[in-house]
Coordinates of C-alpha atoms in Angstrom, one line a residue:
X106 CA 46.3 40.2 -29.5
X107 CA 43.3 38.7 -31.1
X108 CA 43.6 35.8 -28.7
X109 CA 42.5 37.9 -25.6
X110 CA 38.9 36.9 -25.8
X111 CA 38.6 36.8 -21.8
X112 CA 36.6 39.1 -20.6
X113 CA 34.2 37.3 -17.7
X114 CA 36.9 35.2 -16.6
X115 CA 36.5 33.9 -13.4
X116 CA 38.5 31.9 -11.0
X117 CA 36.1 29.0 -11.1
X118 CA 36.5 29.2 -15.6
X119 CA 39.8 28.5 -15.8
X120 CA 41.0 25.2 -17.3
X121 CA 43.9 23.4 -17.9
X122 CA 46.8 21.1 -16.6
X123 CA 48.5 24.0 -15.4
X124 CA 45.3 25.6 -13.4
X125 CA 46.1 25.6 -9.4
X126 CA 44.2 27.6 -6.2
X127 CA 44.5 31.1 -5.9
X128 CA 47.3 31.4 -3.0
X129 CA 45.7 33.5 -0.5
X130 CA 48.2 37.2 1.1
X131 CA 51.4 36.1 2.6
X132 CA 50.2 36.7 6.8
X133 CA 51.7 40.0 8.0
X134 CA 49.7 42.5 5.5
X135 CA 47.3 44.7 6.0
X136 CA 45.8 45.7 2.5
X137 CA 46.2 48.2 0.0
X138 CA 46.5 52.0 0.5
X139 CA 44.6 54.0 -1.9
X140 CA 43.1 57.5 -2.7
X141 CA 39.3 57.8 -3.2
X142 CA 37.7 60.9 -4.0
X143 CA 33.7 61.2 -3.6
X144 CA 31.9 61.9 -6.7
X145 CA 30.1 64.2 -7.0
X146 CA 31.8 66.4 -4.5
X147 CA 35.5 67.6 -3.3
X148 CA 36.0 65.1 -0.5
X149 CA 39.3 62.8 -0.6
X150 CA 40.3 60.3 1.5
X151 CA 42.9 57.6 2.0
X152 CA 41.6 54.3 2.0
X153 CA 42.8 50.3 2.9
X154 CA 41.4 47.5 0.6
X155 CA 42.4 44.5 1.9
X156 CA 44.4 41.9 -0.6
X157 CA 41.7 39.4 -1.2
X158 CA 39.7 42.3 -2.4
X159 CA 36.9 42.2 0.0
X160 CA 37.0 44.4 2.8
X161 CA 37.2 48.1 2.5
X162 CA 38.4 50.8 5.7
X163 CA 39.0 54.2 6.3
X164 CA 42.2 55.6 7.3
X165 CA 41.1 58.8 7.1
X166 CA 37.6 61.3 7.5
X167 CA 38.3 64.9 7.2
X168 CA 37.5 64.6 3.5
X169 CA 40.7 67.4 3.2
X170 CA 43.2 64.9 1.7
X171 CA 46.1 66.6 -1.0
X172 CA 46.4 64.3 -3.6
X173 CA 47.9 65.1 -7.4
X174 CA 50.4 64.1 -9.8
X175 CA 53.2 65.7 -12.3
X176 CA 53.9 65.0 -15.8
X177 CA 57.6 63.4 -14.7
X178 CA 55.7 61.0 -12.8
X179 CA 53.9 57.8 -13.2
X180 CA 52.2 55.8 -11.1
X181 CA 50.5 56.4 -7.3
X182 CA 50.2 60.2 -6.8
X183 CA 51.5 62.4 -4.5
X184 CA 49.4 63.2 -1.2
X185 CA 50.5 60.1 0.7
X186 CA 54.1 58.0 1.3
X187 CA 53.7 54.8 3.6
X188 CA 57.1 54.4 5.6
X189 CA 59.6 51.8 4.9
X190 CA 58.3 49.2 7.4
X191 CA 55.0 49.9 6.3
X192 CA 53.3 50.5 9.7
X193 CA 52.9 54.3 9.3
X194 CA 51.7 56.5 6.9
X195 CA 52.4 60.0 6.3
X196 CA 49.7 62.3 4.5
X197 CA 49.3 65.7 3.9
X198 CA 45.7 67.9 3.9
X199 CA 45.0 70.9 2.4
X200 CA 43.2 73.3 5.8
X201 CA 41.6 76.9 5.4
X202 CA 44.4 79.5 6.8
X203 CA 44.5 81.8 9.5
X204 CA 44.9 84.7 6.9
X205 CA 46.4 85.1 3.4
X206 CA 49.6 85.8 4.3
X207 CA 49.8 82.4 6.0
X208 CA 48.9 80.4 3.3
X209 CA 50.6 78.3 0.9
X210 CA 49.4 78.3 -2.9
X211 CA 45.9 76.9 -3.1
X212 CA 47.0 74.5 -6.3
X213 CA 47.2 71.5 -6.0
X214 CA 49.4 71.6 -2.5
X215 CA 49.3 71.2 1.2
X216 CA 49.5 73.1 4.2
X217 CA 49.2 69.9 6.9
X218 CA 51.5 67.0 7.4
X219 CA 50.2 64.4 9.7
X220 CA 51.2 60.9 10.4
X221 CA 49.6 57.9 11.4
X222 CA 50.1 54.0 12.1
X223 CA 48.3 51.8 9.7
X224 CA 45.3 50.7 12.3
X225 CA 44.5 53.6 12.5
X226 CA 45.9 55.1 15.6
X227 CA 48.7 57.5 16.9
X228 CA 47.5 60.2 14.2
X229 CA 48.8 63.7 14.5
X230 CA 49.9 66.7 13.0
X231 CA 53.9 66.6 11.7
X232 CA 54.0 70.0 10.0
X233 CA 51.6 73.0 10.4
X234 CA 52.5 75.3 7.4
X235 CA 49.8 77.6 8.4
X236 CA 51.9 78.4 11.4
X237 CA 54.7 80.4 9.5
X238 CA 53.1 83.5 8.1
X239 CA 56.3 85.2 6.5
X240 CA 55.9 82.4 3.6
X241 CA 55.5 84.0 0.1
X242 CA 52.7 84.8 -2.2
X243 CA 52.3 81.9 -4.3
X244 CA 54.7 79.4 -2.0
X245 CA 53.7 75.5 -2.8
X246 CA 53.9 72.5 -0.8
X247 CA 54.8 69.6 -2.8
X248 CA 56.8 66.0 -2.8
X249 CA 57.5 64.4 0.6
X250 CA 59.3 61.1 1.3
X251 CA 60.6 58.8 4.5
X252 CA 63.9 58.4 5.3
X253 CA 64.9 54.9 4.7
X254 CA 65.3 54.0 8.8
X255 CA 61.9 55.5 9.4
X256 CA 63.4 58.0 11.8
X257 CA 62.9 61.3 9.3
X258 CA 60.6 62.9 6.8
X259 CA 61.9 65.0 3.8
X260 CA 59.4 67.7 2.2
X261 CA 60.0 70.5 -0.8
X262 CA 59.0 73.7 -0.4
X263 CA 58.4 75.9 -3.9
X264 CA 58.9 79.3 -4.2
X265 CA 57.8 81.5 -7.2
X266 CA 60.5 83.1 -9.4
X267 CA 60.2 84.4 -13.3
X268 CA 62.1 82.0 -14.9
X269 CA 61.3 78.9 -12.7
X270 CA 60.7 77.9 -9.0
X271 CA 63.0 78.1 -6.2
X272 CA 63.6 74.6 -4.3
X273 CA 64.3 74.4 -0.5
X274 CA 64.6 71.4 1.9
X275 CA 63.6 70.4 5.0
X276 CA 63.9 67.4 7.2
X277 CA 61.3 66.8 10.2
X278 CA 62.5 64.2 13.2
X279 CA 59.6 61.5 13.1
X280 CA 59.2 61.6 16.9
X281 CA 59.9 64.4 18.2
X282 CA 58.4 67.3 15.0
X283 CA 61.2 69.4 15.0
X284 CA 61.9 70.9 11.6
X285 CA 65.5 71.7 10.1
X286 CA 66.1 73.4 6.6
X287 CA 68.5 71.2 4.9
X288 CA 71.8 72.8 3.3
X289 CA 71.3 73.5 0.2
X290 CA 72.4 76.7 -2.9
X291 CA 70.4 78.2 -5.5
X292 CA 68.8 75.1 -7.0
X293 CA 65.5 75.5 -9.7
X294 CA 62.3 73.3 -10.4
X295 CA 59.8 71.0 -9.4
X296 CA 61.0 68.6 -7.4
X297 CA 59.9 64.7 -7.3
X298 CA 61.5 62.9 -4.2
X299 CA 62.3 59.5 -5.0
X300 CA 64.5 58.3 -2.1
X301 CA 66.4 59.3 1.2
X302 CA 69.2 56.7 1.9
X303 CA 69.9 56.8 5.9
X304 CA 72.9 54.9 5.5
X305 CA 74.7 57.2 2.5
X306 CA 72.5 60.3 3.8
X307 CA 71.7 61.0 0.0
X308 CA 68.2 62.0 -1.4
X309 CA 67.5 61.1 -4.7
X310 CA 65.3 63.6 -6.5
X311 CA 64.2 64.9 -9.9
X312 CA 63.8 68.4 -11.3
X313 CA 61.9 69.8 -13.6
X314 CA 61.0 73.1 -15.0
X315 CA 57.4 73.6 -16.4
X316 CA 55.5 70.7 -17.9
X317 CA 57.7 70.3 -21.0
X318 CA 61.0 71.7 -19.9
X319 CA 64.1 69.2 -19.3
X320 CA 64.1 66.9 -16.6
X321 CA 67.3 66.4 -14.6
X322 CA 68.0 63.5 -12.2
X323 CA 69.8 64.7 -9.1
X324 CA 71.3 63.4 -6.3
X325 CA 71.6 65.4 -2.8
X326 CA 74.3 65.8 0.1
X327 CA 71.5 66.2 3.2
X328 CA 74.6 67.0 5.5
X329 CA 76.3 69.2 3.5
X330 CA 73.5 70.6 0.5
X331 CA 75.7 69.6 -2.2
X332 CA 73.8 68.7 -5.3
X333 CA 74.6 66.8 -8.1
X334 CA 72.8 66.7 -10.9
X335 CA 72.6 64.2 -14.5
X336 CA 70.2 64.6 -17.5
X337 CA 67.2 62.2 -17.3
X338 CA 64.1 61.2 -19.1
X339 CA 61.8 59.0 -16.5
X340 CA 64.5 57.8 -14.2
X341 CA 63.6 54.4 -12.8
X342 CA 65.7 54.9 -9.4
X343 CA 66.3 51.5 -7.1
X344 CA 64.8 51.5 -3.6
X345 CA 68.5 51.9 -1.7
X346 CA 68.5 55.4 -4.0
X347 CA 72.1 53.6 -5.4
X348 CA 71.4 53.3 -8.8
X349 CA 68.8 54.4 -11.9
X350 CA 67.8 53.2 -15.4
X351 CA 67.7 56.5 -17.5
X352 CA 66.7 57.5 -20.5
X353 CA 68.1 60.1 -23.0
X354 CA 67.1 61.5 -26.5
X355 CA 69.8 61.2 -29.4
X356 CA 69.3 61.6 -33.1
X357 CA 69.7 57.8 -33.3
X358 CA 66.3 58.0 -30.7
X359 CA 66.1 57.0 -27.2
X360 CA 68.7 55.4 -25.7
X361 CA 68.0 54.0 -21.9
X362 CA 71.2 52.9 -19.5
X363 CA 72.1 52.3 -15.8
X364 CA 73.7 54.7 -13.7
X365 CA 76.2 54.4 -10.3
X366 CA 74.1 57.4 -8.5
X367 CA 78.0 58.3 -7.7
X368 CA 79.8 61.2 -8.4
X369 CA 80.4 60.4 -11.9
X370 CA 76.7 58.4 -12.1
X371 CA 78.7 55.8 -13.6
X372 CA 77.4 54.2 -16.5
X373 CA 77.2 50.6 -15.8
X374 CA 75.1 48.6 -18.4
X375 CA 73.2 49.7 -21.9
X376 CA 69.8 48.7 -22.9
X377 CA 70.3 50.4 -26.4
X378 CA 67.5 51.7 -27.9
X379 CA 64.2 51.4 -25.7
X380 CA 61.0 52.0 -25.1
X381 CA 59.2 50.9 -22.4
X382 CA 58.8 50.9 -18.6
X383 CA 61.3 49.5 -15.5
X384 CA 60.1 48.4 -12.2
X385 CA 62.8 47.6 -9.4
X386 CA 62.6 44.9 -6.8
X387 CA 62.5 45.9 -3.4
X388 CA 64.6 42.9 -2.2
X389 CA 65.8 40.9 -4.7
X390 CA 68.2 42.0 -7.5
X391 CA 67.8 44.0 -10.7
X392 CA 64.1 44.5 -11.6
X393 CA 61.6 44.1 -14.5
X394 CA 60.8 46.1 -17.8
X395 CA 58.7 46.0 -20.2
X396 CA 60.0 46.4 -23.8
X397 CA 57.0 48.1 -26.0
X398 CA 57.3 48.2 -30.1
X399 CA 56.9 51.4 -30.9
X400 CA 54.0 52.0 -33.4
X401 CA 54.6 54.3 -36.5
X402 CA 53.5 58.3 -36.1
X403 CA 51.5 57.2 -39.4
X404 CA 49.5 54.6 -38.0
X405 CA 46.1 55.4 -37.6
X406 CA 44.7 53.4 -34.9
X407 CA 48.3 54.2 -33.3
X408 CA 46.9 55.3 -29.3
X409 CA 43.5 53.5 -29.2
X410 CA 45.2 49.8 -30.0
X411 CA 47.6 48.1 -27.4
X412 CA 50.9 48.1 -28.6
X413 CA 52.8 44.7 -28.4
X414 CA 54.3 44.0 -25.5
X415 CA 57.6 41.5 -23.9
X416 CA 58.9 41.1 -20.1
X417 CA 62.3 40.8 -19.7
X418 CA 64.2 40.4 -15.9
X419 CA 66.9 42.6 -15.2
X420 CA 69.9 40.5 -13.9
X421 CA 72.4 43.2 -12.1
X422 CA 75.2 40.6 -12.0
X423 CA 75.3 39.1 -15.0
X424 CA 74.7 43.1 -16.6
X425 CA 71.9 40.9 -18.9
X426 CA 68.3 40.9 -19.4
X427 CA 66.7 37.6 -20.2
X428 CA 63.0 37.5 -21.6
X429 CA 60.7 36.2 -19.3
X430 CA 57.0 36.6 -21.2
X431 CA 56.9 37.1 -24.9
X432 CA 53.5 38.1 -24.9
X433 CA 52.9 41.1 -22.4
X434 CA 50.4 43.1 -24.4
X435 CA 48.0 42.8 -21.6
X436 CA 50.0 44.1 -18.9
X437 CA 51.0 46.7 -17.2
X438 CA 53.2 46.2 -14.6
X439 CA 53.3 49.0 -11.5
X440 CA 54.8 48.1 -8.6
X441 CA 56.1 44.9 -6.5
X442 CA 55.1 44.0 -2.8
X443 CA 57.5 44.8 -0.3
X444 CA 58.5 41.3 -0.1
X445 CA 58.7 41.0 -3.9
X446 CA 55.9 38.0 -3.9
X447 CA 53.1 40.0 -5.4
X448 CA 52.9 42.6 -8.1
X449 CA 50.2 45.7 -8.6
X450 CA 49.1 44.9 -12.9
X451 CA 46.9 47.0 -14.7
X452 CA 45.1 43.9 -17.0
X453 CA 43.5 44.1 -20.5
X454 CA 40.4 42.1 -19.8
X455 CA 38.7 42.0 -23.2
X456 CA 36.9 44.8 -25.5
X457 CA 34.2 47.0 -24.4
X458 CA 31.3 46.6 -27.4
X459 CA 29.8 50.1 -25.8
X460 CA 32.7 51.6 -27.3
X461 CA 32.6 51.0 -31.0
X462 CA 34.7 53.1 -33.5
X463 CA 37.0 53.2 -36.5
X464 CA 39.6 51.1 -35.1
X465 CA 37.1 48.9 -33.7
X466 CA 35.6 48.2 -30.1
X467 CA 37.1 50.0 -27.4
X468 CA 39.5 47.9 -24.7
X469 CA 38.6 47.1 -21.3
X470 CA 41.8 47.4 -18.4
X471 CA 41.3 46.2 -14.5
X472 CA 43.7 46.3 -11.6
X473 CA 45.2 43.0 -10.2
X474 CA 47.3 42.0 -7.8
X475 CA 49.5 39.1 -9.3
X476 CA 51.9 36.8 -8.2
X477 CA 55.2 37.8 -9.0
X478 CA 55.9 34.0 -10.3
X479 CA 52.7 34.0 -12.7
X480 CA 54.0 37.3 -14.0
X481 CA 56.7 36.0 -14.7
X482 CA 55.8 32.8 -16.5
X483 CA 54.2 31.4 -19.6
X484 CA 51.0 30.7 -17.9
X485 CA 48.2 31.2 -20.2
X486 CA 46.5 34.7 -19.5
X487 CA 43.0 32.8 -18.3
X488 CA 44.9 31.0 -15.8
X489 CA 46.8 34.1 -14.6
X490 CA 43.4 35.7 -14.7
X491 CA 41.9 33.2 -12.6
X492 CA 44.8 32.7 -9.6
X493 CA 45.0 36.7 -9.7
X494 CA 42.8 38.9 -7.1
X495 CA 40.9 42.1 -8.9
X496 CA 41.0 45.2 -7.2
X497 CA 38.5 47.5 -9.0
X498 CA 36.0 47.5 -11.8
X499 CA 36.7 47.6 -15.3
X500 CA 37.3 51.2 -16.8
X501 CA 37.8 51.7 -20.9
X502 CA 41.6 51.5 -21.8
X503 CA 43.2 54.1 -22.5
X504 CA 42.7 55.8 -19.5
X505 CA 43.0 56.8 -16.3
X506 CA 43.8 53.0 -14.3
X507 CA 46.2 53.4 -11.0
X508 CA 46.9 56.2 -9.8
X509 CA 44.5 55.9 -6.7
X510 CA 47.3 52.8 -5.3
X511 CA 49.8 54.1 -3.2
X512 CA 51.1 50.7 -1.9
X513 CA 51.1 47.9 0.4
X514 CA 50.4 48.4 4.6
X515 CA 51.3 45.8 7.5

């Protein structure tokens, strides 16, 4: 790690026989959504940056929007979920109600759905919670996701309850607003929605109860409310909702494998013991993870020094994973395009001298957006660097560093 003296890398530094132009957005997108909150003051907004980093634009102005994330989840935050052809967005607000009685818990929820197309027009309101008055004391609005045909919305309702919250289901028709409680028994937790397959009519969901309580991985029935559910730490789930890396705790430690989302959920492949993070591909097969070395509880620097680091690709086929980048320290991999040609990376850019201490200076991260071949590749990190497009400034490491990115817009 001591080679990643790089901070003030530009495009115009980098050197080397291997150095070519920065290739400019595939045509067809529109930018980056993200979630900007004015500081000082409450107002949040969602906003579009385009890909060569330049331009900046509004999608919204009420300064209302609901934006927050759970411990079960990494990554973009809740708040916002771009459809699956990624010309609409759908975005939820948190309004003044009527009265008390009409209004859902102030924490961290919602009480608006509205939806609109990604330049900025068609917007209206989806769901009004504050029109159902008979809601409970304490009722939250939560995770909300798009059908895969684009036809649908899926939101969670919470209810309170002593021991943990009541779950319920509903599905809203895209075009038309009408809202229909799905199907579905007794069922406890907080619910992260992951994915609604059209095609299977299955939403894939998690579960949790309280911060630190056991998270399950469960699978739902829309026609029919049948539930089934399957121990999980983290699930990476696909994008068709078909499959899932899990992890589980033994005495041996953690142990991470891939599921069949079936009956059963199958167990197809073992990674063994690991530690680490797995991002799927949207199109092609398998997906990426990043193996980390886990540093001793006794290490004293253990937290404040970047852990090492490999890339390995996920072949589904083959049931293998072949290494792809042996030094990865520096990255952070958290999402690929659409079209799997460009990935969202959280970079170490060098050490921040303003932060001095006991484990020495301080780290530097910044948001890229990479091509998924330079990823993948033994370019040296200044090249990389250089043929990469920053996103934001530099903020000290570790720390907050992408949540505000919800994901790519046409």
């Amino acid at each position: 790690m001591g080679a990643l003296a790089i901070a003030g890398c530009s495009r115009e530094g980098a050197t080397g026989a291997r150095a070519e132009p920065l290739r400019v957005p595939a045509p067809g997108w529109r930018g980056l959504l993200y979630f900007k909150q004015e500081r000082p003051g409450p107002r949040r907004d969602l906003w579009i940056q385009s890909l060569d980093g330049l331009r900046h634009t509004a999608l919204t102005d009420s300064g209302r929007l609901a934006g927050w994330n759970r411990p079960q989840v990494e990554g973009p935050l809740n708040g916002a979920c771009i459809s699956p052809d990624g010309t609409c967005v759908a975005y939820a607000e948190r309004h003044p109600a009527a009265s008390d009685g009409a209004s859902v818990s102030p924490s961290q929820s919602w009480n608006v759905l509205l939806v609109v197309k990604a330049d900025g027009t068609g917007r209206r309101i989806l769901v009004d919670l504050r029109d159902l008055p008979s809601l409970p004391k304490g009722t939250r609005a939560s995770s909300f996701i798009w059908s895969s045909d684009g036809k649908h919305l899926a939101y969670a309702l919470e209810f309170p309850n002593p021991d943990c919250e009541l779950l319920k289901l509903y599905k809203v028709e895209v075009e038309s607003g009408r809202v229909t409680e799905v199907p579905l028994g007794p069922i406890q937790g907080k619910p992260q929605l992951w994915v609604w397959s059209s095609s299977r009519n299955e939403c894939v969901f998690t579960l949790q109860c309280g911060a630190t309580g056991a998270q399950r991985l469960g699978v739902l029935d829309v026609s029919t409310g049948r539930v089934r559910t399957h121990p999980a730490e983290g699930p990476a789930v696909s994008p068709d909702g078909g499959h899932a890396f899990v992890t589980t705790s033994t005495p041996q430690g953690r142990k991470a494998s891939l599921h069949t989302l079936d009956d059963a959920f199958t167990p197809e492949a073992s990674l063994g013991a690991f530690t680490g993070r797995f991002n799927w591909y949207n199109q092609r097969p398998g997906g990426l993870f990043t193996e980390v070395t886990p540093e001793p509880p006794t290490t004293e620097c253990a937290g404040v020094t970047p852990p090492p680091q490999r890339l390995y690709r996920w072949d589904p086929h083959a049931r293998t994973h072949s290494r792809v980048r042996q030094d990865a320290t520096p990255f952070t991999v958290l999402a690929f395009s659409p079209d799997d040609t460009q990935a969202l990376v959280n970079i170490l850019v060098g050490r921040d001298d303003s932060q001095p201490g006991f484990c020495g200076e301080g780290w530097l991260q910044r948001l890229h957006v990479v091509q998924r071949d330079d990823l993948e590749s033994d370019l040296p990190m200044e090249q990389l660097l250089a043929r990469s497009t920053p996103l934001a400034p530099s903020t000290p490491w570790p720390g907050p560093s992408s949540s505000s990115y919800i994901g790519w817009l046409r």
